[in-house]
mmCIF file of C-alpha atoms in Angstrom:
data_model
loop_
_atom_site.group_PDB
_atom_site.id
_atom_site.type_symbol
_atom_site.label_atom_id
_atom_site.label_comp_id
_atom_site.label_asym_id
_atom_site.label_seq_id
_atom_site.Cartn_x
_atom_site.Cartn_y
_atom_site.Cartn_z
ATOM 1 C CA MET A 348 60.926 -96.685 30.710
ATOM 2 C CA LYS A 349 60.274 -93.447 32.590
ATOM 3 C CA ASN A 350 63.925 -93.182 33.650
ATOM 4 C CA ARG A 351 65.025 -93.733 30.060
ATOM 5 C CA ILE A 352 62.824 -90.874 28.832
ATOM 6 C CA VAL A 353 64.183 -88.560 31.535
ATOM 7 C CA PHE A 354 67.726 -89.535 30.546
ATOM 8 C CA LEU A 355 67.076 -88.845 26.839
ATOM 9 C CA VAL A 356 65.500 -85.460 27.595
ATOM 10 C CA ALA A 357 68.490 -84.512 29.771
ATOM 11 C CA LEU A 358 70.886 -85.669 27.051
ATOM 12 C CA VAL A 359 69.161 -83.585 24.361
ATOM 13 C CA PHE A 360 69.147 -80.561 26.669
ATOM 14 C CA SER A 361 72.851 -80.912 27.450
ATOM 15 C CA VAL A 362 73.751 -81.308 23.769
ATOM 16 C CA ASN A 363 71.795 -78.147 22.872
ATOM 17 C CA LEU A 364 73.356 -76.283 25.780
ATOM 18 C CA TYR A 365 76.932 -77.102 24.878
ATOM 19 C CA SER A 366 76.383 -76.672 21.137
ATOM 20 C CA GLN A 367 75.572 -73.013 21.648
ATOM 21 C CA THR A 368 78.251 -70.443 20.906
ATOM 22 C CA THR A 369 78.485 -67.020 22.516
ATOM 23 C CA TYR A 370 79.857 -64.630 19.907
ATOM 24 C CA VAL A 371 81.433 -61.265 20.726
ATOM 25 C CA PHE A 372 81.605 -58.593 18.018
ATOM 26 C CA PHE A 373 84.063 -55.680 18.116
ATOM 27 C CA GLY A 374 84.483 -52.556 15.999
ATOM 28 C CA SER A 375 87.580 -50.413 15.385
ATOM 29 C CA TYR A 376 88.210 -46.813 14.374
ATOM 30 C CA ASN A 377 90.323 -47.934 11.419
ATOM 31 C CA ARG A 378 90.033 -45.102 8.905
ATOM 32 C CA ASP A 379 93.671 -44.044 9.237
ATOM 33 C CA THR A 380 95.171 -47.387 10.258
ATOM 34 C CA SER A 381 95.755 -50.816 8.762
ATOM 35 C CA ALA A 382 93.377 -52.444 11.256
ATOM 36 C CA ASP A 383 90.283 -54.343 10.200
ATOM 37 C CA GLY A 384 86.950 -52.684 10.947
ATOM 38 C CA LEU A 385 84.997 -55.578 12.439
ATOM 39 C CA TYR A 386 86.109 -58.530 14.558
ATOM 40 C CA VAL A 387 84.283 -61.704 15.582
ATOM 41 C CA TYR A 388 85.374 -63.624 18.696
ATOM 42 C CA SER A 389 83.906 -66.488 20.666
ATOM 43 C CA LEU A 390 83.549 -66.310 24.450
ATOM 44 C CA ASP A 391 84.322 -69.350 26.579
ATOM 45 C CA THR A 392 81.534 -69.113 29.151
ATOM 46 C CA LEU A 393 83.474 -71.219 31.651
ATOM 47 C CA THR A 394 86.793 -69.340 31.668
ATOM 48 C CA GLY A 395 85.934 -65.969 30.114
ATOM 49 C CA THR A 396 88.564 -66.468 27.396
ATOM 50 C CA LEU A 397 88.077 -64.706 24.054
ATOM 51 C CA SER A 398 89.197 -66.467 20.841
ATOM 52 C CA LYS A 399 89.365 -64.736 17.457
ATOM 53 C CA ILE A 400 87.161 -66.305 14.775
ATOM 54 C CA SER A 401 87.231 -63.840 11.861
ATOM 55 C CA THR A 402 87.673 -60.205 10.801
ATOM 56 C CA ASN A 403 86.191 -57.965 8.116
ATOM 57 C CA ASN A 404 88.001 -55.063 6.457
ATOM 58 C CA SER A 405 85.186 -53.788 4.205
ATOM 59 C CA VAL A 406 84.144 -51.051 6.612
ATOM 60 C CA PHE A 407 85.681 -47.784 7.863
ATOM 61 C CA ASN A 408 85.235 -46.397 11.372
ATOM 62 C CA PRO A 409 82.318 -48.443 12.745
ATOM 63 C CA THR A 410 81.675 -46.334 15.827
ATOM 64 C CA TYR A 411 78.695 -48.424 16.924
ATOM 65 C CA PHE A 412 76.710 -51.425 15.734
ATOM 66 C CA THR A 413 73.752 -53.549 16.721
ATOM 67 C CA LEU A 414 72.378 -56.965 15.794
ATOM 68 C CA SER A 415 68.982 -57.843 14.364
ATOM 69 C CA PRO A 416 66.659 -59.609 16.838
ATOM 70 C CA ASN A 417 67.239 -62.958 15.118
ATOM 71 C CA GLY A 418 71.012 -62.447 15.057
ATOM 72 C CA LYS A 419 71.264 -62.920 11.291
ATOM 73 C CA PHE A 420 72.332 -59.365 10.502
ATOM 74 C CA LEU A 421 74.645 -56.721 11.941
ATOM 75 C CA TYR A 422 74.003 -53.016 11.336
ATOM 76 C CA ALA A 423 76.851 -50.553 11.807
ATOM 77 C CA CYS A 424 77.386 -46.800 11.912
ATOM 78 C CA THR A 425 80.170 -46.374 9.337
ATOM 79 C CA GLU A 426 82.378 -43.572 8.038
ATOM 80 C CA SER A 427 82.006 -42.096 11.521
ATOM 81 C CA GLN A 428 84.315 -39.184 12.367
ATOM 82 C CA THR A 429 84.934 -38.753 8.618
ATOM 83 C CA LYS A 430 84.331 -35.203 7.413
ATOM 84 C CA ASN A 431 81.468 -34.766 4.938
ATOM 85 C CA ALA A 432 80.641 -38.465 5.175
ATOM 86 C CA GLY A 433 78.556 -40.831 7.250
ATOM 87 C CA SER A 434 76.765 -44.061 6.443
ATOM 88 C CA VAL A 435 74.964 -47.046 7.898
ATOM 89 C CA SER A 436 75.938 -50.504 6.656
ATOM 90 C CA SER A 437 74.466 -53.992 6.865
ATOM 91 C CA TYR A 438 76.229 -57.348 7.183
ATOM 92 C CA GLU A 439 74.975 -60.908 7.142
ATOM 93 C CA PHE A 440 76.322 -63.110 9.921
ATOM 94 C CA ASN A 441 76.964 -66.816 9.351
ATOM 95 C CA ALA A 442 76.837 -68.304 12.853
ATOM 96 C CA GLU A 443 78.214 -71.680 11.692
ATOM 97 C CA LYS A 444 81.384 -70.116 10.274
ATOM 98 C CA GLY A 445 81.474 -67.054 12.524
ATOM 99 C CA MET A 446 81.863 -64.729 9.530
ATOM 100 C CA LEU A 447 80.366 -61.386 8.476
ATOM 101 C CA THR A 448 79.558 -60.600 4.822
ATOM 102 C CA PHE A 449 78.883 -57.036 3.638
ATOM 103 C CA LEU A 450 75.401 -56.508 2.167
ATOM 104 C CA ASN A 451 74.888 -52.812 1.457
ATOM 105 C CA SER A 452 75.206 -49.268 2.740
ATOM 106 C CA GLN A 453 73.123 -46.091 2.819
ATOM 107 C CA LYS A 454 73.957 -42.484 3.612
ATOM 108 C CA SER A 455 73.357 -41.641 7.250
ATOM 109 C CA GLY A 456 71.786 -38.275 6.487
ATOM 110 C CA GLY A 457 74.381 -36.479 8.597
ATOM 111 C CA GLU A 458 77.994 -36.514 9.683
ATOM 112 C CA ASN A 459 79.298 -38.851 12.385
ATOM 113 C CA PRO A 460 76.571 -41.455 12.983
ATOM 114 C CA VAL A 461 77.120 -42.807 16.503
ATOM 115 C CA TYR A 462 74.258 -45.091 17.531
ATOM 116 C CA LEU A 463 71.488 -47.126 15.950
ATOM 117 C CA ALA A 464 68.727 -49.519 16.937
ATOM 118 C CA VAL A 465 66.527 -52.127 15.255
ATOM 119 C CA ASN A 466 62.957 -52.671 16.408
ATOM 120 C CA LYS A 467 61.821 -56.126 17.557
ATOM 121 C CA SER A 468 60.148 -56.952 14.247
ATOM 122 C CA GLY A 469 63.472 -56.445 12.468
ATOM 123 C CA LYS A 470 61.787 -54.169 9.922
ATOM 124 C CA TRP A 471 63.036 -50.739 10.992
ATOM 125 C CA LEU A 472 66.475 -49.240 11.645
ATOM 126 C CA VAL A 473 66.851 -45.866 13.382
ATOM 127 C CA ASN A 474 70.160 -43.940 13.435
ATOM 128 C CA GLY A 475 71.442 -40.939 15.371
ATOM 129 C CA ASN A 476 73.959 -38.521 13.813
ATOM 130 C CA TYR A 477 76.089 -36.764 16.407
ATOM 131 C CA THR A 478 77.695 -33.838 14.583
ATOM 132 C CA GLU A 479 74.585 -32.322 12.946
ATOM 133 C CA GLY A 480 72.222 -33.551 15.622
ATOM 134 C CA SER A 481 69.854 -35.463 13.351
ATOM 135 C CA ILE A 482 67.869 -38.715 13.234
ATOM 136 C CA SER A 483 67.430 -40.930 10.172
ATOM 137 C CA VAL A 484 64.946 -43.792 9.743
ATOM 138 C CA TYR A 485 65.229 -46.770 7.348
ATOM 139 C CA SER A 486 63.059 -49.744 6.496
ATOM 140 C CA LEU A 487 64.853 -53.096 6.284
ATOM 141 C CA SER A 488 64.421 -55.796 3.656
ATOM 142 C CA GLU A 489 63.931 -59.444 4.581
ATOM 143 C CA ASP A 490 67.406 -60.171 3.190
ATOM 144 C CA GLY A 491 68.904 -57.719 5.710
ATOM 145 C CA LYS A 492 69.636 -54.874 3.310
ATOM 146 C CA ILE A 493 68.972 -51.277 4.326
ATOM 147 C CA ASN A 494 66.539 -49.300 2.168
ATOM 148 C CA PRO A 495 66.954 -45.532 1.511
ATOM 149 C CA ILE A 496 66.018 -43.046 4.235
ATOM 150 C CA THR A 497 62.300 -42.921 5.000
ATOM 151 C CA GLN A 498 62.346 -40.081 7.534
ATOM 152 C CA ILE A 499 64.907 -37.575 8.740
ATOM 153 C CA PHE A 500 64.681 -35.090 11.604
ATOM 154 C CA GLN A 501 67.111 -32.209 12.105
ATOM 155 C CA PHE A 502 67.715 -30.380 15.407
ATOM 156 C CA THR A 503 69.801 -27.249 15.942
ATOM 157 C CA GLU A 504 69.648 -25.767 19.452
ATOM 158 C CA GLY A 505 72.530 -26.239 21.878
ATOM 159 C CA SER A 506 73.097 -25.428 25.546
ATOM 160 C CA ILE A 507 75.548 -23.684 27.900
ATOM 161 C CA ASN A 508 78.867 -25.428 27.171
ATOM 162 C CA PRO A 509 80.354 -23.624 24.124
ATOM 163 C CA LYS A 510 82.890 -26.372 23.360
ATOM 164 C CA ARG A 511 80.584 -29.389 23.606
ATOM 165 C CA GLN A 512 77.081 -27.941 23.288
ATOM 166 C CA ASP A 513 77.326 -25.519 20.383
ATOM 167 C CA ARG A 514 74.364 -27.298 18.792
ATOM 168 C CA ALA A 515 72.264 -30.464 19.068
ATOM 169 C CA HIS A 516 74.250 -33.718 19.297
ATOM 170 C CA ILE A 517 72.148 -36.894 19.253
ATOM 171 C CA HIS A 518 74.118 -39.613 21.056
ATOM 172 C CA SER A 519 71.908 -42.704 21.330
ATOM 173 C CA VAL A 520 68.734 -44.351 20.058
ATOM 174 C CA ILE A 521 66.650 -46.444 22.487
ATOM 175 C CA PHE A 522 63.297 -48.168 21.972
ATOM 176 C CA SER A 523 60.885 -48.290 24.903
ATOM 177 C CA PRO A 524 60.132 -51.715 26.419
ATOM 178 C CA GLU A 525 56.830 -51.921 24.531
ATOM 179 C CA GLN A 526 58.397 -50.599 21.302
ATOM 180 C CA ASP A 527 55.768 -47.849 21.112
ATOM 181 C CA TYR A 528 58.179 -44.975 21.810
ATOM 182 C CA ILE A 529 61.769 -44.246 20.879
ATOM 183 C CA PHE A 530 64.126 -42.018 22.879
ATOM 184 C CA PHE A 531 67.113 -39.924 21.780
ATOM 185 C CA PRO A 532 69.410 -38.368 24.419
ATOM 186 C CA ASP A 533 70.695 -35.096 22.962
ATOM 187 C CA LEU A 534 74.061 -34.236 24.537
ATOM 188 C CA GLY A 535 74.214 -30.830 22.869
ATOM 189 C CA ALA A 536 70.782 -29.557 23.879
ATOM 190 C CA ASP A 537 70.495 -31.137 27.358
ATOM 191 C CA LYS A 538 67.303 -32.868 26.295
ATOM 192 C CA ILE A 539 65.971 -36.399 25.984
ATOM 193 C CA ARG A 540 63.959 -36.294 22.776
ATOM 194 C CA PHE A 541 61.305 -38.872 22.018
ATOM 195 C CA PHE A 542 58.740 -39.867 19.408
ATOM 196 C CA GLN A 543 55.858 -42.269 19.277
ATOM 197 C CA PHE A 544 56.761 -45.274 17.133
ATOM 198 C CA TYR A 545 54.241 -46.878 14.771
ATOM 199 C CA GLY A 546 55.883 -49.888 13.166
ATOM 200 C CA LEU A 547 53.034 -50.495 10.714
ATOM 201 C CA LYS A 548 53.139 -47.010 9.198
ATOM 202 C CA THR A 549 55.364 -46.007 6.264
ATOM 203 C CA GLN A 550 56.672 -43.136 8.408
ATOM 204 C CA PRO A 551 56.907 -44.715 11.869
ATOM 205 C CA LEU A 552 58.186 -41.775 13.974
ATOM 206 C CA GLN A 553 55.356 -39.415 14.949
ATOM 207 C CA ASN A 554 54.601 -36.715 17.533
ATOM 208 C CA GLU A 555 58.010 -35.302 18.450
ATOM 209 C CA ASN A 556 58.507 -34.306 22.087
ATOM 210 C CA PHE A 557 61.254 -33.950 24.737
ATOM 211 C CA ILE A 558 62.049 -33.568 28.411
ATOM 212 C CA LYS A 559 64.810 -31.331 29.729
ATOM 213 C CA SER A 560 67.797 -32.710 31.604
ATOM 214 C CA THR A 561 70.077 -30.856 34.036
ATOM 215 C CA ILE A 562 71.662 -27.876 32.268
ATOM 216 C CA GLY A 563 75.199 -28.680 31.140
ATOM 217 C CA SER A 564 74.844 -32.400 31.940
ATOM 218 C CA GLY A 565 75.115 -33.705 28.350
ATOM 219 C CA PRO A 566 72.819 -36.789 28.371
ATOM 220 C CA ARG A 567 74.520 -39.590 26.393
ATOM 221 C CA HIS A 568 73.142 -43.153 26.706
ATOM 222 C CA LEU A 569 69.861 -44.417 28.148
ATOM 223 C CA THR A 570 68.624 -47.844 29.218
ATOM 224 C CA PHE A 571 65.408 -49.309 30.608
ATOM 225 C CA HIS A 572 65.048 -51.618 33.595
ATOM 226 C CA PRO A 573 64.013 -55.188 32.653
ATOM 227 C CA ASN A 574 60.690 -54.634 34.439
ATOM 228 C CA GLY A 575 59.925 -51.680 32.148
ATOM 229 C CA LYS A 576 59.097 -49.367 35.053
ATOM 230 C CA PHE A 577 62.317 -47.341 35.233
ATOM 231 C CA ALA A 578 64.787 -45.659 32.874
ATOM 232 C CA TYR A 579 68.367 -44.534 33.463
ATOM 233 C CA CYS A 580 70.338 -41.941 31.499
ATOM 234 C CA ILE A 581 74.092 -41.482 31.916
ATOM 235 C CA GLU A 582 75.398 -37.937 31.447
ATOM 236 C CA GLU A 583 78.739 -37.477 29.710
ATOM 237 C CA LEU A 584 79.442 -33.931 30.884
ATOM 238 C CA GLY A 585 77.742 -34.108 34.286
ATOM 239 C CA GLY A 586 79.213 -37.457 35.349
ATOM 240 C CA ALA A 587 75.911 -38.634 36.762
ATOM 241 C CA VAL A 588 73.004 -41.010 36.161
ATOM 242 C CA SER A 589 69.502 -39.571 36.044
ATOM 243 C CA VAL A 590 66.828 -42.025 37.191
ATOM 244 C CA PHE A 591 63.254 -41.874 35.916
ATOM 245 C CA LYS A 592 60.010 -43.623 36.645
ATOM 246 C CA TYR A 593 58.633 -44.712 33.266
ATOM 247 C CA SER A 594 55.102 -45.314 32.012
ATOM 248 C CA ASN A 595 53.524 -44.976 28.545
ATOM 249 C CA GLY A 596 56.178 -42.693 27.097
ATOM 250 C CA LYS A 597 56.446 -40.509 30.206
ATOM 251 C CA LEU A 598 59.708 -40.048 32.126
ATOM 252 C CA ASP A 599 59.372 -38.697 35.686
ATOM 253 C CA SER A 600 62.641 -37.822 37.432
ATOM 254 C CA ILE A 601 63.138 -39.533 40.812
ATOM 255 C CA GLN A 602 66.926 -39.334 41.407
ATOM 256 C CA ARG A 603 70.239 -38.025 40.065
ATOM 257 C CA ILE A 604 73.404 -39.719 41.385
ATOM 258 C CA ILE A 605 77.060 -39.106 40.498
ATOM 259 C CA THR A 606 79.156 -41.823 38.835
ATOM 260 C CA HIS A 607 82.347 -40.990 40.747
ATOM 261 C CA PRO A 608 83.460 -40.653 44.379
ATOM 262 C CA LYS A 609 82.230 -37.525 46.170
ATOM 263 C CA ASP A 610 85.780 -36.208 46.642
ATOM 264 C CA TYR A 611 86.738 -36.713 42.970
ATOM 265 C CA THR A 612 87.892 -33.476 41.282
ATOM 266 C CA GLY A 613 89.305 -34.758 37.986
ATOM 267 C CA PHE A 614 88.012 -34.672 34.422
ATOM 268 C CA VAL A 615 84.521 -36.172 34.068
ATOM 269 C CA MET A 616 83.546 -38.039 30.883
ATOM 270 C CA SER A 617 80.937 -40.743 31.498
ATOM 271 C CA ALA A 618 79.953 -42.928 28.550
ATOM 272 C CA ASP A 619 77.964 -46.174 28.518
ATOM 273 C CA ILE A 620 75.299 -47.707 30.763
ATOM 274 C CA HIS A 621 73.811 -51.208 31.177
ATOM 275 C CA ILE A 622 71.698 -53.162 33.670
ATOM 276 C CA SER A 623 72.255 -56.803 34.632
ATOM 277 C CA PRO A 624 69.609 -59.173 33.197
ATOM 278 C CA ASP A 625 68.235 -59.846 36.691
ATOM 279 C CA GLY A 626 67.602 -56.110 37.162
ATOM 280 C CA LYS A 627 69.574 -55.911 40.405
ATOM 281 C CA PHE A 628 72.654 -53.925 39.357
ATOM 282 C CA LEU A 629 73.484 -51.012 37.059
ATOM 283 C CA TYR A 630 76.914 -50.337 35.539
ATOM 284 C CA GLY A 631 78.250 -47.133 33.978
ATOM 285 C CA SER A 632 81.602 -46.455 32.324
ATOM 286 C CA ASN A 633 83.755 -43.414 33.123
ATOM 287 C CA ARG A 634 86.511 -42.150 30.848
ATOM 288 C CA GLY A 635 88.452 -38.935 31.488
ATOM 289 C CA ASP A 636 90.816 -39.352 34.436
ATOM 290 C CA GLN A 637 88.904 -42.277 35.973
ATOM 291 C CA ASN A 638 88.827 -45.111 33.401
ATOM 292 C CA ASN A 639 86.550 -47.355 35.429
ATOM 293 C CA ILE A 640 83.157 -48.968 35.715
ATOM 294 C CA SER A 641 80.803 -47.553 38.361
ATOM 295 C CA ILE A 642 78.669 -50.195 40.070
ATOM 296 C CA PHE A 643 75.246 -49.455 41.560
ATOM 297 C CA SER A 644 72.650 -51.613 43.252
ATOM 298 C CA ILE A 645 69.046 -51.007 42.197
ATOM 299 C CA ASN A 646 66.394 -50.644 44.880
ATOM 300 C CA GLU A 647 62.789 -51.822 44.470
ATOM 301 C CA ASP A 648 61.685 -48.235 43.863
ATOM 302 C CA GLY A 649 64.216 -47.910 41.017
ATOM 303 C CA THR A 650 66.667 -45.655 42.852
ATOM 304 C CA LEU A 651 70.393 -46.398 42.859
ATOM 305 C CA GLU A 652 73.019 -46.878 45.543
ATOM 306 C CA SER A 653 76.717 -46.682 44.707
ATOM 307 C CA ILE A 654 78.524 -49.840 45.815
ATOM 308 C CA GLY A 655 81.932 -49.509 44.172
ATOM 309 C CA TYR A 656 84.199 -49.095 41.151
ATOM 310 C CA GLN A 657 86.218 -51.425 38.953
ATOM 311 C CA SER A 658 89.183 -50.218 36.908
ATOM 312 C CA SER A 659 88.697 -50.866 33.181
ATOM 313 C CA LEU A 660 92.425 -51.786 33.094
ATOM 314 C CA GLY A 661 92.893 -49.459 30.141
ATOM 315 C CA ILE A 662 92.267 -45.935 28.887
ATOM 316 C CA HIS A 663 88.913 -44.602 27.637
ATOM 317 C CA PRO A 664 86.280 -47.342 28.266
ATOM 318 C CA ARG A 665 83.884 -46.117 25.589
ATOM 319 C CA ILE A 666 81.491 -49.065 25.258
ATOM 320 C CA PHE A 667 80.912 -52.212 27.323
ATOM 321 C CA ALA A 668 78.400 -55.049 27.233
ATOM 322 C CA ILE A 669 76.944 -57.715 29.523
ATOM 323 C CA ASP A 670 76.465 -61.204 28.107
ATOM 324 C CA PRO A 671 72.916 -62.681 27.967
ATOM 325 C CA SER A 672 73.546 -64.941 30.968
ATOM 326 C CA GLY A 673 74.600 -61.964 33.089
ATOM 327 C CA HIS A 674 77.815 -63.669 34.177
ATOM 328 C CA PHE A 675 80.302 -61.612 32.131
ATOM 329 C CA LEU A 676 80.935 -57.942 31.413
ATOM 330 C CA ILE A 677 83.241 -57.067 28.499
ATOM 331 C CA VAL A 678 84.758 -53.590 28.282
ATOM 332 C CA THR A 679 86.513 -51.887 25.343
ATOM 333 C CA ASN A 680 89.260 -49.349 26.108
ATOM 334 C CA MET A 681 89.510 -47.236 22.967
ATOM 335 C CA ILE A 682 92.699 -45.204 23.516
ATOM 336 C CA SER A 683 94.775 -48.041 24.989
ATOM 337 C CA GLY A 684 93.318 -50.419 22.367
ATOM 338 C CA ASN A 685 92.560 -53.325 24.661
ATOM 339 C CA VAL A 686 89.603 -55.437 25.738
ATOM 340 C CA PHE A 687 89.025 -57.194 29.064
ATOM 341 C CA VAL A 688 86.462 -59.697 30.300
ATOM 342 C CA PHE A 689 85.174 -59.471 33.868
ATOM 343 C CA LYS A 690 83.293 -62.162 35.741
ATOM 344 C CA ARG A 691 80.220 -60.648 37.386
ATOM 345 C CA ASN A 692 79.276 -61.741 40.897
ATOM 346 C CA ILE A 693 75.514 -62.113 40.564
ATOM 347 C CA LYS A 694 74.985 -61.674 44.314
ATOM 348 C CA THR A 695 77.158 -58.617 44.999
ATOM 349 C CA GLY A 696 77.459 -57.073 41.512
ATOM 350 C CA SER A 697 81.254 -56.892 41.819
ATOM 351 C CA LEU A 698 83.572 -57.542 38.864
ATOM 352 C CA GLU A 699 86.691 -59.716 38.644
ATOM 353 C CA LYS A 700 89.026 -59.893 35.665
ATOM 354 C CA VAL A 701 89.117 -63.294 33.957
ATOM 355 C CA GLY A 702 90.295 -64.691 30.643
ATOM 356 C CA ASN A 703 92.788 -62.970 28.367
ATOM 357 C CA GLU A 704 93.547 -59.422 27.268
ATOM 358 C CA VAL A 705 92.640 -58.793 23.621
ATOM 359 C CA LYS A 706 94.442 -56.061 21.677
ATOM 360 C CA ILE A 707 92.378 -54.202 19.038
ATOM 361 C CA ASN A 708 93.631 -50.880 17.755
ATOM 362 C CA ASN A 709 91.166 -48.022 18.527
ATOM 363 C CA VAL A 710 88.472 -50.480 19.610
ATOM 364 C CA SER A 711 85.144 -48.667 19.420
ATOM 365 C CA CYS A 712 82.272 -50.996 20.238
ATOM 366 C CA VAL A 713 81.227 -54.432 21.520
ATOM 367 C CA GLN A 714 78.082 -56.543 21.257
ATOM 368 C CA ILE A 715 77.465 -60.054 22.611
ATOM 369 C CA LYS A 716 74.973 -62.655 21.402
ATOM 370 C CA ARG A 717 74.463 -66.355 22.052
ATOM 371 C CA TYR A 718 73.702 -68.581 19.039
#
């Protein structure tokens, strides 16, 4: 009898395991092309092969998107890089059919929205507008629709680079591990701005503050270590990662390490940053003349050691993502319009190309979620 129960439990577990689908979502800068805006693929977690499931053409220029914590809704920065425009849009995702359905859209409160985040309760959406350097905050309905702007914050000051830092340019939106703070790297002002976040208040962002980054570095994207004790910010203009010890909203600098070889003299344009789920390795993408993924090991004290580079196999790796299992890294090459899947060695952190090349014109973003 005991063996039969063990067998039934194992059978149920295996059925649930293999019934899960890992979906991969892609966006495309499609304003001036015939391409669809959003793409849904499935990822074969044995071979790394991507298979197209559906597309959606009801959106223009989704520069970035994120999923609600329960995976039922997708929120996208839309009308990005469109003069005198800018919006955030919501979509419902049907995991059984693998299809996205447009729900509604709201003005972004500024031109060129580039990054947004949903808090863990799924009740708040926060957006960063690059061109004007502003932040907009929205409450979310239970049906996934975005309500009108609740708060908006405008920044103006720039820094020393006249071409790229003429004014504030918010480039990402990151909640702290405890969801009590929210951080905004400002590429234009060489600052990491932050607010306290009160999810139960009608105006959740309070007590504006900032820390300064290296002058001329252009902080772009930020991520927290899974243990919540460290934060890492990749710098677009400086080609480096700044490492911070983190506690209760406070970032204390402990290291700054370049994302390229010491003898590299080409154009620097770092972009995205992610940490493996086990917290052992950090990855950063480099565009410009490099077009690769920098690989770092993470020490117990949070500091980084460079251990190598992997070509992105295309041009302009703007955004990449690591799947929830930590076994795959998927990179989007915007200018060459192609996507590649890499198998991640969980012991060494190295990357190996697997699966198939996917062609998506002006591919802008990728997110991965298991259902």
